Amino acid sequence: MFDNRPVRLLYIGGSGFDVRAQVVMRECVGSILESSATVESASLALINFSNYSLDEELEQLTVENGQKLADIFSTIGNVEHVRFGLSEEGEELSSSSALRAGRDAILQMVADQTDIILDASSLPRVIYLALLTSILHHLIPDKEADNALAAGGVNFQVLVAEDAALDGQIMAEDPSSEIVWVPGFSSAMQAESVQDWPLVWFPILGEHRLNQLQQIVKGSDIPGEAEVCPVVPHPSRDPRRADRLLVEYKEVLFESRRTPTSNVLYVHEAQPFEAYRQLLGAMKRYRESMAILGGCRLVVTPFGSKLITLGAGLACFEMRPQDLGAQYGVAIPHAEPTRYVVAAQAVSESKPDICSLLLTGAAYA
């Protein structure tokens, strides 16, 4: 991919506690150095966070991870720190304002690059979803144009160190009462003109996210009569994972809302484009079948592992209406946790698979 051409790179990563990001960056930088590419410029946008509560071991892991990521990347370029959660004056922002401000700061760094890499390994899901969809919208302003995915030759990759077992051990606690909307995906729930449309809800299930899901239901006013289509990972490395998730969410999704089990969507745990295909197909079917009612609202709450969440983000980007007159809308609400809990040893000892999603560029021309 990098052979025999000039490279102007923007690499976006997170300075969180997830040291799996080091594995990804080391492999990526190594492949660039081993290729015959001419690196004309390379910048690492290293995102730091200020509004999460971690125990002492994870705090130390966060500091060490950020330093090692900067050291690895310094062999090919410079490092710029981008802080999410604080204003330019150093004051704390609300979650929604912090997300928009941080997203805008990253987009301002997108200029004449030949390659943009988003490393989701050590980023909170609401941040990498916001960056994924915003960068795609920047590169592909018209999804219906000829060769839209060529994106003027800009190669946009998403990299991730995937270990679904470790993701299932990370406890997200104390969800914020403020509902955060992924930028560009809120009007389907907030616009007065669409409040009478029926709503279809796609909760993508992951371990230990029940409190977050309940907070979203309460804060975003998902009605009791909404059509619910739970999304679970199957096939999975753990063949019983889908069963355990259905049991964990049994009361809130199946007993209280009487969701039929025939509504459950099964997506491959390790194939993000399969998750994308399944979810996109379901959303299109509901859009078409509910057109006779005037329109519909589609709501996606992603709590699954990283690859499934990325597939869901791609489906939402493709379903996002191009004009204000569309008879449907897509929303992605999120209740961001204020505290993460996981054994530092489990994070350090993880042996992840490295996955690359090439979304735009010359390969699509």
mmCIF file of N, CA and C in Angstrom, residues 99-197:
data_model
loop_
_atom_site.group_PDB
_atom_site.id
_atom_site.type_symbol
_atom_site.label_atom_id
_atom_site.label_comp_id
_atom_site.label_asym_id
_atom_site.label_seq_id
_atom_site.Cartn_x
_atom_site.Cartn_y
_atom_site.Cartn_z
ATOM 1 N N LEU A 99 -17.048 16.697 22.889
ATOM 2 C CA LEU A 99 -16.970 15.840 21.711
ATOM 3 C C LEU A 99 -16.923 16.669 20.435
ATOM 4 N N ARG A 100 -17.776 17.681 20.331
ATOM 5 C CA ARG A 100 -17.783 18.512 19.126
ATOM 6 C C ARG A 100 -16.487 19.303 18.988
ATOM 7 N N ALA A 101 -16.002 19.865 20.098
ATOM 8 C CA ALA A 101 -14.775 20.656 20.042
ATOM 9 C C ALA A 101 -13.578 19.787 19.667
ATOM 10 N N GLY A 102 -13.483 18.591 20.255
ATOM 11 C CA GLY A 102 -12.388 17.690 19.933
ATOM 12 C C GLY A 102 -12.458 17.209 18.500
ATOM 13 N N ARG A 103 -13.668 16.885 18.052
ATOM 14 C CA ARG A 103 -13.856 16.460 16.658
ATOM 15 C C ARG A 103 -13.414 17.556 15.697
ATOM 16 N N ASP A 104 -13.801 18.804 15.985
ATOM 17 C CA ASP A 104 -13.421 19.924 15.123
ATOM 18 C C ASP A 104 -11.910 20.135 15.104
ATOM 19 N N ALA A 105 -11.262 19.945 16.256
ATOM 20 C CA ALA A 105 -9.807 20.107 16.322
ATOM 21 C C ALA A 105 -9.099 19.087 15.442
ATOM 22 N N ILE A 106 -9.612 17.870 15.422
ATOM 23 C CA ILE A 106 -9.013 16.836 14.568
ATOM 24 C C ILE A 106 -9.266 17.149 13.102
ATOM 25 N N LEU A 107 -10.482 17.559 12.748
ATOM 26 C CA LEU A 107 -10.798 17.851 11.350
ATOM 27 C C LEU A 107 -9.960 19.013 10.812
ATOM 28 N N GLN A 108 -9.598 19.953 11.685
ATOM 29 C CA GLN A 108 -8.755 21.061 11.243
ATOM 30 C C GLN A 108 -7.353 20.605 10.854
ATOM 31 N N MET A 109 -6.963 19.424 11.315
ATOM 32 C CA MET A 109 -5.649 18.881 10.972
ATOM 33 C C MET A 109 -5.665 18.147 9.638
ATOM 34 N N VAL A 110 -6.865 17.888 9.099
ATOM 35 C CA VAL A 110 -6.988 17.218 7.807
ATOM 36 C C VAL A 110 -6.773 18.256 6.712
ATOM 37 N N ALA A 111 -5.687 18.084 5.952
ATOM 38 C CA ALA A 111 -5.353 19.075 4.926
ATOM 39 C C ALA A 111 -5.059 18.376 3.602
ATOM 40 N N ASP A 112 -3.791 18.225 3.281
ATOM 41 C CA ASP A 112 -3.402 17.641 1.992
ATOM 42 C C ASP A 112 -2.796 16.260 2.159
ATOM 43 N N GLN A 113 -3.221 15.527 3.172
ATOM 44 C CA GLN A 113 -2.654 14.205 3.416
ATOM 45 C C GLN A 113 -3.007 13.223 2.297
ATOM 46 N N THR A 114 -2.092 12.298 2.058
ATOM 47 C CA THR A 114 -2.389 11.166 1.180
ATOM 48 C C THR A 114 -2.987 10.011 1.964
ATOM 49 N N ASP A 115 -2.719 9.968 3.269
ATOM 50 C CA ASP A 115 -3.167 8.863 4.113
ATOM 51 C C ASP A 115 -3.652 9.392 5.456
ATOM 52 N N ILE A 116 -4.818 8.914 5.874
ATOM 53 C CA ILE A 116 -5.354 9.210 7.202
ATOM 54 C C ILE A 116 -5.625 7.876 7.878
ATOM 55 N N ILE A 117 -5.090 7.710 9.089
ATOM 56 C CA ILE A 117 -5.278 6.477 9.837
ATOM 57 C C ILE A 117 -5.947 6.807 11.166
ATOM 58 N N LEU A 118 -7.058 6.156 11.444
ATOM 59 C CA LEU A 118 -7.748 6.278 12.729
ATOM 60 C C LEU A 118 -7.535 4.983 13.491
ATOM 61 N N ASP A 119 -6.799 5.058 14.591
ATOM 62 C CA ASP A 119 -6.549 3.889 15.429
ATOM 63 C C ASP A 119 -7.554 3.902 16.579
ATOM 64 N N ALA A 120 -8.524 2.992 16.517
ATOM 65 C CA ALA A 120 -9.597 2.952 17.513
ATOM 66 C C ALA A 120 -9.225 2.156 18.754
ATOM 67 N N SER A 121 -8.001 1.621 18.807
ATOM 68 C CA SER A 121 -7.633 0.673 19.859
ATOM 69 C C SER A 121 -7.749 1.247 21.262
ATOM 70 N N SER A 122 -7.367 2.513 21.439
ATOM 71 C CA SER A 122 -7.361 3.099 22.773
ATOM 72 C C SER A 122 -8.228 4.357 22.843
ATOM 73 N N LEU A 123 -9.322 4.333 22.088
ATOM 74 C CA LEU A 123 -10.259 5.453 22.079
ATOM 75 C C LEU A 123 -11.623 4.988 22.596
ATOM 76 N N PRO A 124 -12.323 5.795 23.386
ATOM 77 C CA PRO A 124 -13.709 5.479 23.761
ATOM 78 C C PRO A 124 -14.591 5.409 22.515
ATOM 79 N N ARG A 125 -15.612 4.574 22.556
ATOM 80 C CA ARG A 125 -16.393 4.315 21.349
ATOM 81 C C ARG A 125 -17.076 5.563 20.805
ATOM 82 N N VAL A 126 -17.560 6.445 21.677
ATOM 83 C CA VAL A 126 -18.253 7.624 21.171
ATOM 84 C C VAL A 126 -17.287 8.539 20.417
ATOM 85 N N ILE A 127 -16.004 8.527 20.809
ATOM 86 C CA ILE A 127 -15.021 9.363 20.125
ATOM 87 C C ILE A 127 -14.639 8.771 18.780
ATOM 88 N N TYR A 128 -14.356 7.450 18.740
ATOM 89 C CA TYR A 128 -13.964 6.930 17.430
ATOM 90 C C TYR A 128 -15.145 6.849 16.470
ATOM 91 N N LEU A 129 -16.375 6.728 16.974
ATOM 92 C CA LEU A 129 -17.532 6.791 16.080
ATOM 93 C C LEU A 129 -17.697 8.200 15.509
ATOM 94 N N ALA A 130 -17.527 9.212 16.353
ATOM 95 C CA ALA A 130 -17.639 10.597 15.884
ATOM 96 C C ALA A 130 -16.565 10.909 14.845
ATOM 97 N N LEU A 131 -15.330 10.458 15.093
ATOM 98 C CA LEU A 131 -14.241 10.720 14.149
ATOM 99 C C LEU A 131 -14.416 9.913 12.864
ATOM 100 N N LEU A 132 -14.826 8.659 12.992
ATOM 101 C CA LEU A 132 -15.044 7.825 11.808
ATOM 102 C C LEU A 132 -16.062 8.455 10.868
ATOM 103 N N THR A 133 -17.229 8.793 11.380
ATOM 104 C CA THR A 133 -18.295 9.321 10.528
ATOM 105 C C THR A 133 -17.976 10.726 10.023
ATOM 106 N N SER A 134 -17.309 11.542 10.843
ATOM 107 C CA SER A 134 -16.990 12.912 10.430
ATOM 108 C C SER A 134 -15.915 12.935 9.351
ATOM 109 N N ILE A 135 -14.893 12.096 9.490
ATOM 110 C CA ILE A 135 -13.839 12.042 8.468
ATOM 111 C C ILE A 135 -14.404 11.492 7.160
ATOM 112 N N LEU A 136 -15.245 10.473 7.245
ATOM 113 C CA LEU A 136 -15.879 9.951 6.029
ATOM 114 C C LEU A 136 -16.723 11.021 5.354
ATOM 115 N N HIS A 137 -17.479 11.785 6.137
ATOM 116 C CA HIS A 137 -18.299 12.851 5.560
ATOM 117 C C HIS A 137 -17.428 13.933 4.929
ATOM 118 N N HIS A 138 -16.268 14.200 5.536
ATOM 119 C CA HIS A 138 -15.348 15.189 4.975
ATOM 120 C C HIS A 138 -14.769 14.704 3.646
ATOM 121 N N LEU A 139 -14.413 13.414 3.588
ATOM 122 C CA LEU A 139 -13.797 12.868 2.377
ATOM 123 C C LEU A 139 -14.826 12.538 1.301
ATOM 124 N N ILE A 140 -16.061 12.214 1.717
ATOM 125 C CA ILE A 140 -17.111 11.815 0.771
ATOM 126 C C ILE A 140 -18.339 12.694 1.009
ATOM 127 N N PRO A 141 -18.303 13.955 0.608
ATOM 128 C CA PRO A 141 -19.473 14.825 0.846
ATOM 129 C C PRO A 141 -20.707 14.394 0.071
ATOM 130 N N ASP A 142 -20.507 13.691 -1.062
ATOM 131 C CA ASP A 142 -21.638 13.208 -1.865
ATOM 132 C C ASP A 142 -21.482 11.701 -2.037
ATOM 133 N N LYS A 143 -22.260 10.928 -1.266
ATOM 134 C CA LYS A 143 -22.131 9.479 -1.299
ATOM 135 C C LYS A 143 -22.608 8.871 -2.620
ATOM 136 N N GLU A 144 -23.391 9.630 -3.397
ATOM 137 C CA GLU A 144 -23.939 9.092 -4.640
ATOM 138 C C GLU A 144 -23.097 9.436 -5.854
ATOM 139 N N ALA A 145 -22.002 10.158 -5.663
ATOM 140 C CA ALA A 145 -21.145 10.531 -6.777
ATOM 141 C C ALA A 145 -20.411 9.309 -7.328
ATOM 142 N N ASP A 146 -20.016 9.386 -8.612
ATOM 143 C CA ASP A 146 -19.224 8.315 -9.208
ATOM 144 C C ASP A 146 -17.890 8.206 -8.483
ATOM 145 N N ASN A 147 -17.458 6.977 -8.235
ATOM 146 C CA ASN A 147 -16.190 6.731 -7.546
ATOM 147 C C ASN A 147 -16.091 7.498 -6.229
ATOM 148 N N ALA A 148 -17.207 7.566 -5.497
ATOM 149 C CA ALA A 148 -17.215 8.333 -4.247
ATOM 150 C C ALA A 148 -16.178 7.809 -3.265
ATOM 151 N N LEU A 149 -16.016 6.480 -3.205
ATOM 152 C CA LEU A 149 -15.086 5.898 -2.237
ATOM 153 C C LEU A 149 -13.629 6.148 -2.592
ATOM 154 N N ALA A 150 -13.358 6.568 -3.821
ATOM 155 C CA ALA A 150 -11.980 6.921 -4.171
ATOM 156 C C ALA A 150 -11.515 8.131 -3.377
ATOM 157 N N ALA A 151 -12.443 9.023 -3.025
ATOM 158 C CA ALA A 151 -12.174 10.158 -2.129
ATOM 159 C C ALA A 151 -10.960 10.966 -2.558
ATOM 160 N N GLY A 152 -10.834 11.197 -3.856
ATOM 161 C CA GLY A 152 -9.716 11.996 -4.341
ATOM 162 C C GLY A 152 -8.365 11.343 -4.121
ATOM 163 N N GLY A 153 -8.345 10.019 -3.939
ATOM 164 C CA GLY A 153 -7.090 9.313 -3.734
ATOM 165 C C GLY A 153 -6.593 9.289 -2.305
ATOM 166 N N VAL A 154 -7.354 9.831 -1.363
ATOM 167 C CA VAL A 154 -6.946 9.818 0.049
ATOM 168 C C VAL A 154 -7.279 8.456 0.655
ATOM 169 N N ASN A 155 -6.269 7.767 1.154
ATOM 170 C CA ASN A 155 -6.458 6.455 1.767
ATOM 171 C C ASN A 155 -6.837 6.636 3.234
ATOM 172 N N PHE A 156 -8.057 6.278 3.586
ATOM 173 C CA PHE A 156 -8.519 6.365 4.966
ATOM 174 C C PHE A 156 -8.635 4.956 5.520
ATOM 175 N N GLN A 157 -7.800 4.661 6.509
ATOM 176 C CA GLN A 157 -7.795 3.354 7.158
ATOM 177 C C GLN A 157 -8.264 3.480 8.596
ATOM 178 N N VAL A 158 -8.944 2.468 9.058
ATOM 179 C CA VAL A 158 -9.237 2.330 10.489
ATOM 180 C C VAL A 158 -8.495 1.100 10.983
ATOM 181 N N LEU A 159 -7.662 1.272 11.987
ATOM 182 C CA LEU A 159 -6.912 0.171 12.576
ATOM 183 C C LEU A 159 -7.459 -0.106 13.978
ATOM 184 N N VAL A 160 -7.416 -1.355 14.372
ATOM 185 C CA VAL A 160 -7.900 -1.691 15.709
ATOM 186 C C VAL A 160 -7.247 -2.988 16.171
ATOM 187 N N ALA A 161 -6.862 -3.009 17.430
ATOM 188 C CA ALA A 161 -6.410 -4.242 18.071
ATOM 189 C C ALA A 161 -7.626 -4.879 18.724
ATOM 190 N N GLU A 162 -8.048 -6.001 18.180
ATOM 191 C CA GLU A 162 -9.307 -6.608 18.601
ATOM 192 C C GLU A 162 -9.068 -7.793 19.525
ATOM 193 N N ASP A 163 -9.670 -7.732 20.695
ATOM 194 C CA ASP A 163 -9.680 -8.835 21.650
ATOM 195 C C ASP A 163 -11.022 -8.765 22.357
ATOM 196 N N ALA A 164 -12.021 -9.429 21.782
ATOM 197 C CA ALA A 164 -13.391 -9.322 22.300
ATOM 198 C C ALA A 164 -13.480 -9.795 23.742
ATOM 199 N N ALA A 165 -12.642 -10.774 24.111
ATOM 200 C CA ALA A 165 -12.679 -11.273 25.489
ATOM 201 C C ALA A 165 -12.269 -10.184 26.471
ATOM 202 N N LEU A 166 -11.229 -9.407 26.125
ATOM 203 C CA LEU A 166 -10.812 -8.313 26.995
ATOM 204 C C LEU A 166 -11.865 -7.208 27.016
ATOM 205 N N ASP A 167 -12.441 -6.885 25.859
ATOM 206 C CA ASP A 167 -13.488 -5.863 25.822
ATOM 207 C C ASP A 167 -14.629 -6.230 26.756
ATOM 208 N N GLY A 168 -14.926 -7.536 26.865
ATOM 209 C CA GLY A 168 -15.998 -7.985 27.736
ATOM 210 C C GLY A 168 -15.669 -7.854 29.208
ATOM 211 N N GLN A 169 -14.367 -7.728 29.544
ATOM 212 C CA GLN A 169 -13.949 -7.579 30.945
ATOM 213 C C GLN A 169 -13.921 -6.111 31.392
ATOM 214 N N ILE A 170 -13.887 -5.186 30.451
ATOM 215 C CA ILE A 170 -13.802 -3.768 30.808
ATOM 216 C C ILE A 170 -15.165 -3.285 31.299
ATOM 217 N N MET A 171 -15.211 -2.896 32.555
ATOM 218 C CA MET A 171 -16.452 -2.445 33.169
ATOM 219 C C MET A 171 -16.596 -0.941 32.972
ATOM 220 N N ALA A 172 -17.718 -0.526 32.389
ATOM 221 C CA ALA A 172 -18.030 0.893 32.234
ATOM 222 C C ALA A 172 -19.049 1.263 33.309
ATOM 223 N N GLU A 173 -18.640 2.105 34.247
ATOM 224 C CA GLU A 173 -19.478 2.403 35.405
ATOM 225 C C GLU A 173 -19.873 3.870 35.454
ATOM 226 N N ASP A 174 -20.907 4.144 36.245
ATOM 227 C CA ASP A 174 -21.391 5.503 36.493
ATOM 228 C C ASP A 174 -21.648 6.265 35.201
ATOM 229 N N PRO A 175 -22.572 5.793 34.358
ATOM 230 C CA PRO A 175 -22.850 6.511 33.119
ATOM 231 C C PRO A 175 -23.369 7.911 33.389
ATOM 232 N N SER A 176 -22.916 8.846 32.570
ATOM 233 C CA SER A 176 -23.330 10.234 32.728
ATOM 234 C C SER A 176 -24.827 10.371 32.465
ATOM 235 N N SER A 177 -25.462 11.286 33.187
ATOM 236 C CA SER A 177 -26.886 11.541 32.949
ATOM 237 C C SER A 177 -27.105 12.339 31.669
ATOM 238 N N GLU A 178 -26.022 12.926 31.146
ATOM 239 C CA GLU A 178 -26.117 13.685 29.895
ATOM 240 C C GLU A 178 -25.998 12.732 28.704
ATOM 241 N N ILE A 179 -26.996 12.740 27.846
ATOM 242 C CA ILE A 179 -26.946 11.923 26.641
ATOM 243 C C ILE A 179 -26.107 12.648 25.597
ATOM 244 N N VAL A 180 -25.098 11.944 25.076
ATOM 245 C CA VAL A 180 -24.227 12.497 24.043
ATOM 246 C C VAL A 180 -24.678 11.940 22.699
ATOM 247 N N TRP A 181 -24.790 12.815 21.715
ATOM 248 C CA TRP A 181 -25.180 12.398 20.374
ATOM 249 C C TRP A 181 -23.967 12.481 19.467
ATOM 250 N N VAL A 182 -23.688 11.413 18.736
ATOM 251 C CA VAL A 182 -22.617 11.471 17.748
ATOM 252 C C VAL A 182 -22.961 12.583 16.760
ATOM 253 N N PRO A 183 -22.054 13.545 16.530
ATOM 254 C CA PRO A 183 -22.357 14.689 15.659
ATOM 255 C C PRO A 183 -22.887 14.255 14.289
ATOM 256 N N GLY A 184 -23.999 14.879 13.900
ATOM 257 C CA GLY A 184 -24.640 14.536 12.635
ATOM 258 C C GLY A 184 -25.697 13.454 12.751
ATOM 259 N N PHE A 185 -25.858 12.891 13.958
ATOM 260 C CA PHE A 185 -26.808 11.792 14.152
ATOM 261 C C PHE A 185 -27.680 12.060 15.380
ATOM 262 N N SER A 186 -28.377 13.177 15.367
ATOM 263 C CA SER A 186 -29.240 13.518 16.503
ATOM 264 C C SER A 186 -30.629 13.984 16.089
ATOM 265 N N SER A 187 -30.757 14.540 14.881
ATOM 266 C CA SER A 187 -32.028 15.168 14.501
ATOM 267 C C SER A 187 -33.182 14.172 14.466
ATOM 268 N N ALA A 188 -32.895 12.885 14.232
ATOM 269 C CA ALA A 188 -33.966 11.888 14.183
ATOM 270 C C ALA A 188 -34.686 11.763 15.517
ATOM 271 N N MET A 189 -34.045 12.189 16.605
ATOM 272 C CA MET A 189 -34.679 12.130 17.911
ATOM 273 C C MET A 189 -35.073 13.506 18.427
ATOM 274 N N GLN A 190 -34.428 14.555 17.946
ATOM 275 C CA GLN A 190 -34.615 15.866 18.533
ATOM 276 C C GLN A 190 -35.522 16.788 17.724
ATOM 277 N N ALA A 191 -35.652 16.566 16.421
ATOM 278 C CA ALA A 191 -36.472 17.446 15.592
ATOM 279 C C ALA A 191 -37.959 17.239 15.888
ATOM 280 N N GLU A 192 -38.672 18.331 16.070
ATOM 281 C CA GLU A 192 -40.101 18.246 16.375
ATOM 282 C C GLU A 192 -40.891 17.622 15.231
ATOM 283 N N SER A 193 -40.456 17.831 14.002
ATOM 284 C CA SER A 193 -41.223 17.386 12.835
ATOM 285 C C SER A 193 -41.274 15.874 12.683
ATOM 286 N N VAL A 194 -40.414 15.137 13.401
ATOM 287 C CA VAL A 194 -40.367 13.681 13.207
ATOM 288 C C VAL A 194 -40.852 12.918 14.439
ATOM 289 N N GLN A 195 -41.373 13.612 15.426
ATOM 290 C CA GLN A 195 -41.726 12.943 16.675
ATOM 291 C C GLN A 195 -42.875 11.950 16.525
ATOM 292 N N ASP A 196 -43.689 12.093 15.484
ATOM 293 C CA ASP A 196 -44.798 11.165 15.277
ATOM 294 C C ASP A 196 -44.400 9.946 14.456
ATOM 295 N N TRP A 197 -43.197 9.933 13.939
ATOM 296 C CA TRP A 197 -42.759 8.776 13.155
ATOM 297 C C TRP A 197 -42.507 7.579 14.064
#
